[in-house]
Amino acid sequence: MSGSGLTFDGFRAAYVAGGPGCLEFVKKLFAPQNINESAFSFAGDAARVEALAEANFNFAVYPYFLGQPPESSGAQKDSFAAFAESAAAAGIETIALVVSSSYARRDSFKSAPWAARLPNGKHAMYSRAGRRSLSCWASEEWIEILTVNATEALSAGASGVFMDFPCFGSAPIIIGDALAGAAGCHCPACRAAFRRHLEESGSKPFPIPAKPSLSDDRFEIYSKWRAGVVSSALDSTMCAVKTADPAALFGVVAPHIAHLPSQPLFGLDPAWALSKPDICCVERHSHITFGREGLFYESPGIRALQACSRGTLVASLAYPFGPAPDIPAPAERAAATVAAASACGASALIRASEYRDDPYSDNIGCSIADPAFADRRDALAAIYNFIDKNADVFEDAAPVARVAVLCSLKAVEAAPSFVQSFFRIFHTLTETQIPVLPIDASRIGDPGALEGVHVVISPSPAALEDAAGLDLVSLFNGKRLICNGGIPECASGADVSEIDPSFMDVELSRWERMSKGRAGRALLARLSGEADIFGGFPLSRRAGLPAFPFLCSQSMSALCPPPKNWKILYDAVSNALKAFPPDVVIESPAYIHVQEWKKGTSSIFHIVNLLSDTKLPDQIALRFPVPVSARVIDSDKNKITYVSNETSVYAQPRPYQIIEVKSRY
């Protein structure tokens, strides 16, 4: 539950790309592709809005301010007001999307004083194709523009505001554990403000580092200052919104926050994003896909963020390839996306528009509100209805597992490779049906944090640095600690072992091999330094360069399937669990995921078939060491069956089943 009292099942949201300003944005950003212009005319179209309501959406995120100058932003704001009016009539609340980090450099914004600058003084670009520049968050004028638009949207019918991708100036890319390209803003105002900060803190002044480096103490100081500026600006904007309407929701869209070190890259403090706003929406996630490279899905990233959240509701906007290249997901796959997020206790933010007509079309603009996609809306309506009717199973419940993996925001900031270790471990255990619980490493000393946990996995020695000062020997008494990357000194004396390093061996693609060589790294660094790569999005249309060489950079590696030597970890964890009393054994294919929640003395098993639209086997079995009685709730027509005094409970989720086992604790 967020600070606003909003729960995941009460936030059924669609992202709607609509309005003339949004059309202009898309046309320039994704030129020269064909755009179906009429598809962006959601405003006032009661039939299309009603179609969203029929899918059981109760919120819609619609663009309000897209960084366009006042001379040309009025039409988009009128479109927002018209959409909000139609949405309200259909029972949908509208959230205003405010672009926070870029603007169109034309008209009265052409010589704007808030332009972010590269170290050489040139404009830091968001998109060369659209002549969009990145903005400087140290500019009071820019923050005033954001605040005015955020509060103004409430008067236009908004019930909340989403700040879209807060990013202070340029964002570098990651190559290994190194950064390449510019970071932040080097305008005169920023240089002066940073100098004042150093003087006021009693430090000897030094210039903003021209080249970012995670091992550079000066860059670390600058990164913290940069993130502090963004946090302060977001705080003031949020305060203005809440003052104007105490019931208004305030959220941030932070695309890479689950997979990249957002503070040194973007200037967004993840601790702020996961504690202060009502909602934090992660966007750089893969829609459920299954192909040659493996099975990709959202739940590991969602659960990592929830482990680190301090009350902020986590939402996820997923897509396979990004805005424009996708077509609407098949009906059952769309329902599985919602089910998978809900099983984590999170909200799925469904992209309702900005799709291709079909895989072979170059025509962007179709929407799930179109008549051709009634089956998608029906599937979404059914799964939302199922979750709503069974919301009680989540009340006063918390996820549990016998195996925990430590998640550390600090470790991610220190070495981005931590992310790959964490997710390869998480994916391996999830897909081999060893339920795993992510735990914020800084909280392992909290009362009850390790309750029911028998095996704790540390993805790297840095993860345990968050627990500095704790008596780990006592904390892990009666538990087995398994470390990846070496056993830190603070864990000596505990029952600890190390994962065979070959577990992390992965087969590299041609482009991934390129980044491992000295020449390849040098080429990537040079390209990124000259192209103003923004936010880990090396799109050719945006950067003016081919995208494929950058696919090997860790900025694009949000997907970490199990490595080829996955059995090393599986055997290590399975053998460790043999030292403890037996528990439920899950017999299931890798694409059916099981998560257990504890509710009083009962267990609630959430079972989701990610590929229920295929003809793959779909039956699983839960084998208990003693007979149990259970209630099985099926998303198919909300059907309920009962099991009494059995050691095996079977499920066939299409896509979602909930099994409640009484008196298990």
Short mmCIF file of N, CA and C in Angstrom, two decimals, residues 148-286:
data_model
loop_
_atom_site.label_atom_id
_atom_site.label_comp_id
_atom_site.label_asym_id
_atom_site.label_seq_id
_atom_site.Cartn_x
_atom_site.Cartn_y
_atom_site.Cartn_z
N VAL A 148 4.44 24.39 -12.35
CA VAL A 148 3.25 25.08 -12.86
C VAL A 148 2.41 24.11 -13.69
N ASN A 149 3.04 23.35 -14.57
CA ASN A 149 2.30 22.42 -15.41
C ASN A 149 1.69 21.28 -14.59
N ALA A 150 2.41 20.82 -13.57
CA ALA A 150 1.88 19.74 -12.74
C ALA A 150 0.63 20.17 -11.99
N THR A 151 0.66 21.36 -11.42
CA THR A 151 -0.51 21.84 -10.67
C THR A 151 -1.62 22.30 -11.61
N GLU A 152 -1.24 22.86 -12.76
CA GLU A 152 -2.22 23.30 -13.75
C GLU A 152 -3.03 22.12 -14.27
N ALA A 153 -2.39 20.96 -14.37
CA ALA A 153 -3.08 19.77 -14.87
C ALA A 153 -4.25 19.37 -13.97
N LEU A 154 -4.11 19.62 -12.67
CA LEU A 154 -5.19 19.28 -11.74
C LEU A 154 -6.45 20.07 -12.07
N SER A 155 -6.26 21.33 -12.47
CA SER A 155 -7.41 22.16 -12.85
C SER A 155 -8.02 21.71 -14.16
N ALA A 156 -7.25 20.96 -14.96
CA ALA A 156 -7.75 20.47 -16.24
C ALA A 156 -8.41 19.10 -16.11
N GLY A 157 -8.53 18.61 -14.88
CA GLY A 157 -9.23 17.35 -14.67
C GLY A 157 -8.38 16.19 -14.22
N ALA A 158 -7.10 16.43 -13.96
CA ALA A 158 -6.22 15.34 -13.52
C ALA A 158 -6.47 15.00 -12.05
N SER A 159 -6.38 13.71 -11.74
CA SER A 159 -6.46 13.28 -10.34
C SER A 159 -5.08 12.91 -9.81
N GLY A 160 -4.07 13.16 -10.63
CA GLY A 160 -2.70 12.89 -10.22
C GLY A 160 -1.73 13.29 -11.31
N VAL A 161 -0.44 13.22 -10.98
CA VAL A 161 0.62 13.63 -11.91
C VAL A 161 1.72 12.58 -11.90
N PHE A 162 2.18 12.20 -13.08
CA PHE A 162 3.37 11.36 -13.23
C PHE A 162 4.47 12.21 -13.86
N MET A 163 5.63 12.26 -13.19
CA MET A 163 6.80 12.92 -13.76
C MET A 163 7.54 11.88 -14.60
N ASP A 164 7.60 12.12 -15.90
CA ASP A 164 8.14 11.12 -16.82
C ASP A 164 9.65 11.20 -16.89
N PHE A 165 10.30 10.12 -16.46
CA PHE A 165 11.75 9.91 -16.53
C PHE A 165 12.57 11.10 -16.06
N PRO A 166 12.61 11.36 -14.76
CA PRO A 166 13.51 12.40 -14.25
C PRO A 166 14.96 12.05 -14.57
N CYS A 167 15.63 12.93 -15.30
CA CYS A 167 17.03 12.73 -15.66
C CYS A 167 17.69 14.09 -15.76
N PHE A 168 18.71 14.32 -15.00
CA PHE A 168 19.41 15.61 -14.93
C PHE A 168 20.54 15.60 -15.94
N GLY A 169 20.30 16.19 -17.11
CA GLY A 169 21.32 16.28 -18.13
C GLY A 169 21.60 14.95 -18.81
N SER A 170 22.80 14.81 -19.33
CA SER A 170 23.18 13.61 -20.09
C SER A 170 23.28 12.39 -19.18
N ALA A 171 23.08 11.23 -19.79
CA ALA A 171 23.25 9.97 -19.08
C ALA A 171 24.22 9.09 -19.86
N PRO A 172 25.27 8.60 -19.22
CA PRO A 172 26.23 7.75 -19.92
C PRO A 172 25.69 6.35 -20.12
N ILE A 173 26.41 5.54 -20.86
CA ILE A 173 26.09 4.12 -20.96
C ILE A 173 27.11 3.34 -20.14
N ILE A 174 26.78 2.07 -19.89
CA ILE A 174 27.64 1.21 -19.08
C ILE A 174 28.32 0.19 -19.97
N ILE A 175 29.63 0.07 -19.83
CA ILE A 175 30.39 -0.95 -20.53
C ILE A 175 31.16 -1.72 -19.46
N GLY A 176 30.68 -2.93 -19.15
CA GLY A 176 31.24 -3.66 -18.01
C GLY A 176 30.80 -2.97 -16.73
N ASP A 177 31.77 -2.53 -15.93
CA ASP A 177 31.46 -1.73 -14.74
C ASP A 177 31.96 -0.31 -14.93
N ALA A 178 32.21 0.08 -16.17
CA ALA A 178 32.69 1.43 -16.48
C ALA A 178 31.59 2.23 -17.17
N LEU A 179 31.72 3.56 -17.08
CA LEU A 179 30.77 4.46 -17.74
C LEU A 179 31.45 5.11 -18.93
N ALA A 180 30.66 5.36 -19.97
CA ALA A 180 31.18 6.04 -21.16
C ALA A 180 30.19 7.10 -21.59
N GLY A 181 30.71 8.25 -22.00
CA GLY A 181 29.85 9.37 -22.37
C GLY A 181 29.81 10.39 -21.26
N ALA A 182 29.03 11.44 -21.47
CA ALA A 182 28.92 12.49 -20.47
C ALA A 182 27.85 12.16 -19.45
N ALA A 183 27.97 12.75 -18.26
CA ALA A 183 26.97 12.56 -17.20
C ALA A 183 26.62 13.91 -16.62
N GLY A 184 25.34 14.21 -16.56
CA GLY A 184 24.89 15.44 -15.92
C GLY A 184 24.94 16.64 -16.83
N CYS A 185 25.08 17.81 -16.23
CA CYS A 185 25.05 19.07 -16.95
C CYS A 185 26.29 19.89 -16.60
N HIS A 186 26.86 20.53 -17.61
CA HIS A 186 28.09 21.31 -17.43
C HIS A 186 27.86 22.78 -17.80
N CYS A 187 26.62 23.24 -17.65
CA CYS A 187 26.34 24.64 -17.97
C CYS A 187 26.96 25.54 -16.89
N PRO A 188 27.14 26.83 -17.17
CA PRO A 188 27.73 27.73 -16.17
C PRO A 188 26.99 27.75 -14.85
N ALA A 189 25.64 27.68 -14.91
CA ALA A 189 24.86 27.70 -13.67
C ALA A 189 25.15 26.46 -12.81
N CYS A 190 25.27 25.30 -13.45
CA CYS A 190 25.57 24.07 -12.71
C CYS A 190 26.98 24.11 -12.12
N ARG A 191 27.91 24.61 -12.90
CA ARG A 191 29.28 24.68 -12.40
C ARG A 191 29.36 25.60 -11.17
N ALA A 192 28.64 26.71 -11.23
CA ALA A 192 28.65 27.64 -10.10
C ALA A 192 27.93 27.04 -8.89
N ALA A 193 26.79 26.37 -9.15
CA ALA A 193 26.02 25.79 -8.05
C ALA A 193 26.80 24.66 -7.37
N PHE A 194 27.47 23.85 -8.18
CA PHE A 194 28.25 22.75 -7.60
C PHE A 194 29.43 23.29 -6.80
N ARG A 195 30.04 24.35 -7.28
CA ARG A 195 31.15 24.96 -6.55
C ARG A 195 30.67 25.49 -5.19
N ARG A 196 29.50 26.15 -5.19
CA ARG A 196 28.94 26.66 -3.93
C ARG A 196 28.68 25.51 -2.96
N HIS A 197 28.15 24.41 -3.49
CA HIS A 197 27.87 23.25 -2.65
C HIS A 197 29.14 22.74 -1.98
N LEU A 198 30.22 22.66 -2.74
CA LEU A 198 31.48 22.18 -2.17
C LEU A 198 32.00 23.13 -1.11
N GLU A 199 31.93 24.42 -1.39
CA GLU A 199 32.42 25.42 -0.43
C GLU A 199 31.60 25.38 0.85
N GLU A 200 30.28 25.27 0.71
CA GLU A 200 29.40 25.25 1.89
C GLU A 200 29.59 23.98 2.72
N SER A 201 30.02 22.89 2.06
CA SER A 201 30.24 21.64 2.79
C SER A 201 31.66 21.54 3.33
N GLY A 202 32.46 22.61 3.11
CA GLY A 202 33.82 22.64 3.63
C GLY A 202 34.82 21.87 2.79
N SER A 203 34.46 21.53 1.55
CA SER A 203 35.36 20.78 0.67
C SER A 203 36.08 21.74 -0.28
N LYS A 204 37.23 21.33 -0.70
CA LYS A 204 37.98 22.12 -1.67
C LYS A 204 37.28 22.02 -3.02
N PRO A 205 36.94 23.15 -3.66
CA PRO A 205 36.21 23.11 -4.93
C PRO A 205 37.01 22.40 -6.03
N PHE A 206 36.28 21.70 -6.88
CA PHE A 206 36.86 21.10 -8.07
C PHE A 206 35.78 21.12 -9.16
N PRO A 207 36.16 21.09 -10.42
CA PRO A 207 35.17 21.16 -11.50
C PRO A 207 34.34 19.88 -11.61
N ILE A 208 33.17 19.99 -12.23
CA ILE A 208 32.36 18.81 -12.50
C ILE A 208 33.17 17.87 -13.40
N PRO A 209 33.34 16.62 -13.01
CA PRO A 209 34.16 15.70 -13.83
C PRO A 209 33.63 15.60 -15.26
N ALA A 210 34.53 15.77 -16.22
CA ALA A 210 34.13 15.68 -17.63
C ALA A 210 33.85 14.25 -18.04
N LYS A 211 34.57 13.30 -17.40
CA LYS A 211 34.37 11.90 -17.71
C LYS A 211 33.90 11.16 -16.46
N PRO A 212 32.72 10.57 -16.52
CA PRO A 212 32.20 9.88 -15.34
C PRO A 212 32.94 8.58 -15.08
N SER A 213 33.14 8.27 -13.81
CA SER A 213 33.79 7.02 -13.41
C SER A 213 33.28 6.62 -12.04
N LEU A 214 32.83 5.38 -11.90
CA LEU A 214 32.31 4.91 -10.63
C LEU A 214 33.40 4.75 -9.58
N SER A 215 34.66 4.74 -10.02
CA SER A 215 35.77 4.62 -9.07
C SER A 215 36.37 5.97 -8.72
N ASP A 216 35.81 7.04 -9.24
CA ASP A 216 36.32 8.39 -9.01
C ASP A 216 35.55 9.03 -7.85
N ASP A 217 36.24 9.33 -6.77
CA ASP A 217 35.59 9.93 -5.60
C ASP A 217 34.93 11.26 -5.96
N ARG A 218 35.55 12.02 -6.85
CA ARG A 218 34.98 13.32 -7.24
C ARG A 218 33.67 13.13 -8.00
N PHE A 219 33.63 12.13 -8.86
CA PHE A 219 32.38 11.88 -9.58
C PHE A 219 31.30 11.41 -8.62
N GLU A 220 31.67 10.63 -7.61
CA GLU A 220 30.69 10.18 -6.62
C GLU A 220 30.10 11.38 -5.87
N ILE A 221 30.94 12.34 -5.52
CA ILE A 221 30.45 13.55 -4.85
C ILE A 221 29.51 14.32 -5.76
N TYR A 222 29.90 14.45 -7.02
CA TYR A 222 29.04 15.16 -7.98
C TYR A 222 27.71 14.41 -8.17
N SER A 223 27.76 13.08 -8.26
CA SER A 223 26.55 12.29 -8.46
C SER A 223 25.55 12.49 -7.32
N LYS A 224 26.07 12.53 -6.09
CA LYS A 224 25.18 12.73 -4.94
C LYS A 224 24.58 14.13 -4.96
N TRP A 225 25.39 15.12 -5.34
CA TRP A 225 24.85 16.48 -5.43
C TRP A 225 23.79 16.56 -6.52
N ARG A 226 24.09 15.97 -7.67
CA ARG A 226 23.15 15.98 -8.81
C ARG A 226 21.83 15.33 -8.42
N ALA A 227 21.91 14.16 -7.75
CA ALA A 227 20.69 13.47 -7.33
C ALA A 227 19.94 14.27 -6.26
N GLY A 228 20.69 14.97 -5.41
CA GLY A 228 20.05 15.80 -4.39
C GLY A 228 19.27 16.94 -5.01
N VAL A 229 19.79 17.51 -6.09
CA VAL A 229 19.08 18.59 -6.79
C VAL A 229 17.76 18.06 -7.35
N VAL A 230 17.81 16.87 -7.97
CA VAL A 230 16.60 16.27 -8.54
C VAL A 230 15.59 15.95 -7.44
N SER A 231 16.06 15.35 -6.35
CA SER A 231 15.15 15.01 -5.24
C SER A 231 14.48 16.25 -4.67
N SER A 232 15.25 17.31 -4.50
CA SER A 232 14.70 18.55 -3.97
C SER A 232 13.65 19.13 -4.91
N ALA A 233 13.92 19.09 -6.22
CA ALA A 233 12.97 19.62 -7.20
C ALA A 233 11.69 18.78 -7.22
N LEU A 234 11.84 17.46 -7.16
CA LEU A 234 10.66 16.59 -7.14
C LEU A 234 9.87 16.78 -5.85
N ASP A 235 10.58 16.97 -4.73
CA ASP A 235 9.89 17.24 -3.46
C ASP A 235 9.03 18.49 -3.56
N SER A 236 9.60 19.55 -4.13
CA SER A 236 8.86 20.81 -4.21
C SER A 236 7.67 20.70 -5.15
N THR A 237 7.85 19.96 -6.26
CA THR A 237 6.74 19.77 -7.20
C THR A 237 5.64 18.92 -6.56
N MET A 238 6.06 17.86 -5.88
CA MET A 238 5.08 17.00 -5.21
C MET A 238 4.33 17.77 -4.13
N CYS A 239 5.05 18.61 -3.39
CA CYS A 239 4.41 19.43 -2.35
C CYS A 239 3.37 20.36 -2.96
N ALA A 240 3.71 20.96 -4.11
CA ALA A 240 2.77 21.87 -4.78
C ALA A 240 1.53 21.12 -5.23
N VAL A 241 1.72 19.91 -5.75
CA VAL A 241 0.58 19.11 -6.21
C VAL A 241 -0.30 18.71 -5.03
N LYS A 242 0.31 18.25 -3.94
CA LYS A 242 -0.47 17.82 -2.77
C LYS A 242 -1.14 19.00 -2.08
N THR A 243 -0.53 20.18 -2.16
CA THR A 243 -1.15 21.37 -1.58
C THR A 243 -2.38 21.76 -2.38
N ALA A 244 -2.26 21.67 -3.71
CA ALA A 244 -3.40 22.01 -4.57
C ALA A 244 -4.53 21.00 -4.42
N ASP A 245 -4.18 19.73 -4.23
CA ASP A 245 -5.19 18.68 -4.06
C ASP A 245 -4.59 17.57 -3.20
N PRO A 246 -4.89 17.55 -1.91
CA PRO A 246 -4.30 16.54 -1.01
C PRO A 246 -4.56 15.11 -1.44
N ALA A 247 -5.63 14.88 -2.21
CA ALA A 247 -5.96 13.52 -2.64
C ALA A 247 -5.27 13.14 -3.94
N ALA A 248 -4.58 14.07 -4.57
CA ALA A 248 -3.94 13.79 -5.86
C ALA A 248 -2.80 12.79 -5.70
N LEU A 249 -2.66 11.92 -6.67
CA LEU A 249 -1.55 10.98 -6.70
C LEU A 249 -0.33 11.64 -7.31
N PHE A 250 0.85 11.26 -6.84
CA PHE A 250 2.09 11.77 -7.43
C PHE A 250 3.00 10.58 -7.66
N GLY A 251 3.49 10.47 -8.90
CA GLY A 251 4.34 9.34 -9.22
C GLY A 251 5.48 9.73 -10.13
N VAL A 252 6.46 8.83 -10.24
CA VAL A 252 7.57 9.01 -11.16
C VAL A 252 7.63 7.79 -12.08
N VAL A 253 7.97 8.03 -13.34
CA VAL A 253 8.23 6.95 -14.29
C VAL A 253 9.74 6.84 -14.40
N ALA A 254 10.29 5.75 -13.90
CA ALA A 254 11.74 5.57 -13.84
C ALA A 254 12.10 4.31 -14.62
N PRO A 255 12.28 4.43 -15.95
CA PRO A 255 12.39 3.25 -16.81
C PRO A 255 13.40 2.21 -16.38
N HIS A 256 14.59 2.59 -15.97
CA HIS A 256 15.65 1.62 -15.75
C HIS A 256 15.93 1.33 -14.28
N ILE A 257 15.10 1.79 -13.39
CA ILE A 257 15.47 1.79 -11.98
C ILE A 257 15.70 0.39 -11.42
N ALA A 258 15.10 -0.64 -12.02
CA ALA A 258 15.31 -2.00 -11.51
C ALA A 258 16.61 -2.62 -12.00
N HIS A 259 17.17 -2.07 -13.08
CA HIS A 259 18.29 -2.76 -13.73
C HIS A 259 19.56 -1.94 -13.87
N LEU A 260 19.50 -0.64 -13.60
CA LEU A 260 20.67 0.20 -13.80
C LEU A 260 20.88 1.10 -12.58
N PRO A 261 22.12 1.56 -12.36
CA PRO A 261 22.38 2.49 -11.25
C PRO A 261 21.85 3.88 -11.60
N SER A 262 20.64 4.16 -11.18
CA SER A 262 19.97 5.38 -11.65
C SER A 262 20.59 6.66 -11.11
N GLN A 263 21.28 6.58 -9.97
CA GLN A 263 21.86 7.82 -9.44
C GLN A 263 23.03 8.32 -10.28
N PRO A 264 24.08 7.53 -10.54
CA PRO A 264 25.16 8.06 -11.36
C PRO A 264 24.79 8.25 -12.83
N LEU A 265 23.81 7.47 -13.32
CA LEU A 265 23.45 7.60 -14.72
C LEU A 265 22.49 8.77 -14.96
N PHE A 266 21.43 8.82 -14.18
CA PHE A 266 20.35 9.77 -14.46
C PHE A 266 20.21 10.89 -13.44
N GLY A 267 20.83 10.73 -12.30
CA GLY A 267 20.65 11.72 -11.25
C GLY A 267 19.39 11.49 -10.44
N LEU A 268 18.80 10.30 -10.53
CA LEU A 268 17.61 9.97 -9.76
C LEU A 268 18.00 9.03 -8.63
N ASP A 269 17.80 9.47 -7.40
CA ASP A 269 18.10 8.66 -6.23
C ASP A 269 17.04 7.57 -6.10
N PRO A 270 17.40 6.29 -6.25
CA PRO A 270 16.38 5.24 -6.17
C PRO A 270 15.71 5.17 -4.81
N ALA A 271 16.44 5.53 -3.76
CA ALA A 271 15.83 5.53 -2.43
C ALA A 271 14.70 6.55 -2.36
N TRP A 272 14.88 7.70 -3.02
CA TRP A 272 13.80 8.69 -3.07
C TRP A 272 12.62 8.15 -3.87
N ALA A 273 12.90 7.59 -5.03
CA ALA A 273 11.84 7.12 -5.92
C ALA A 273 11.02 6.00 -5.30
N LEU A 274 11.61 5.26 -4.35
CA LEU A 274 10.92 4.12 -3.75
C LEU A 274 10.42 4.42 -2.34
N SER A 275 10.43 5.70 -1.97
CA SER A 275 9.94 6.04 -0.63
C SER A 275 9.03 7.27 -0.61
N LYS A 276 9.27 8.25 -1.47
CA LYS A 276 8.53 9.50 -1.39
C LYS A 276 7.25 9.55 -2.23
N PRO A 277 7.27 9.19 -3.51
CA PRO A 277 6.04 9.31 -4.31
C PRO A 277 5.03 8.22 -3.96
N ASP A 278 3.79 8.41 -4.40
CA ASP A 278 2.78 7.38 -4.19
C ASP A 278 3.06 6.16 -5.05
N ILE A 279 3.56 6.40 -6.27
CA ILE A 279 3.77 5.33 -7.24
C ILE A 279 5.13 5.51 -7.91
N CYS A 280 5.85 4.42 -8.08
CA CYS A 280 7.06 4.40 -8.90
C CYS A 280 6.83 3.39 -10.01
N CYS A 281 6.85 3.87 -11.24
CA CYS A 281 6.59 3.00 -12.38
C CYS A 281 7.89 2.70 -13.11
N VAL A 282 8.26 1.43 -13.17
CA VAL A 282 9.43 1.02 -13.92
C VAL A 282 8.99 0.71 -15.34
N GLU A 283 9.75 1.19 -16.32
CA GLU A 283 9.31 1.05 -17.71
C GLU A 283 10.20 0.13 -18.53
N ARG A 284 11.48 0.04 -18.21
CA ARG A 284 12.39 -0.74 -19.05
C ARG A 284 12.32 -2.21 -18.68
N HIS A 285 11.15 -2.80 -18.92
CA HIS A 285 10.94 -4.21 -18.63
C HIS A 285 10.50 -4.91 -19.90
N SER A 286 10.76 -6.17 -19.99
CA SER A 286 10.30 -6.93 -21.14
C SER A 286 8.91 -7.49 -20.89
#
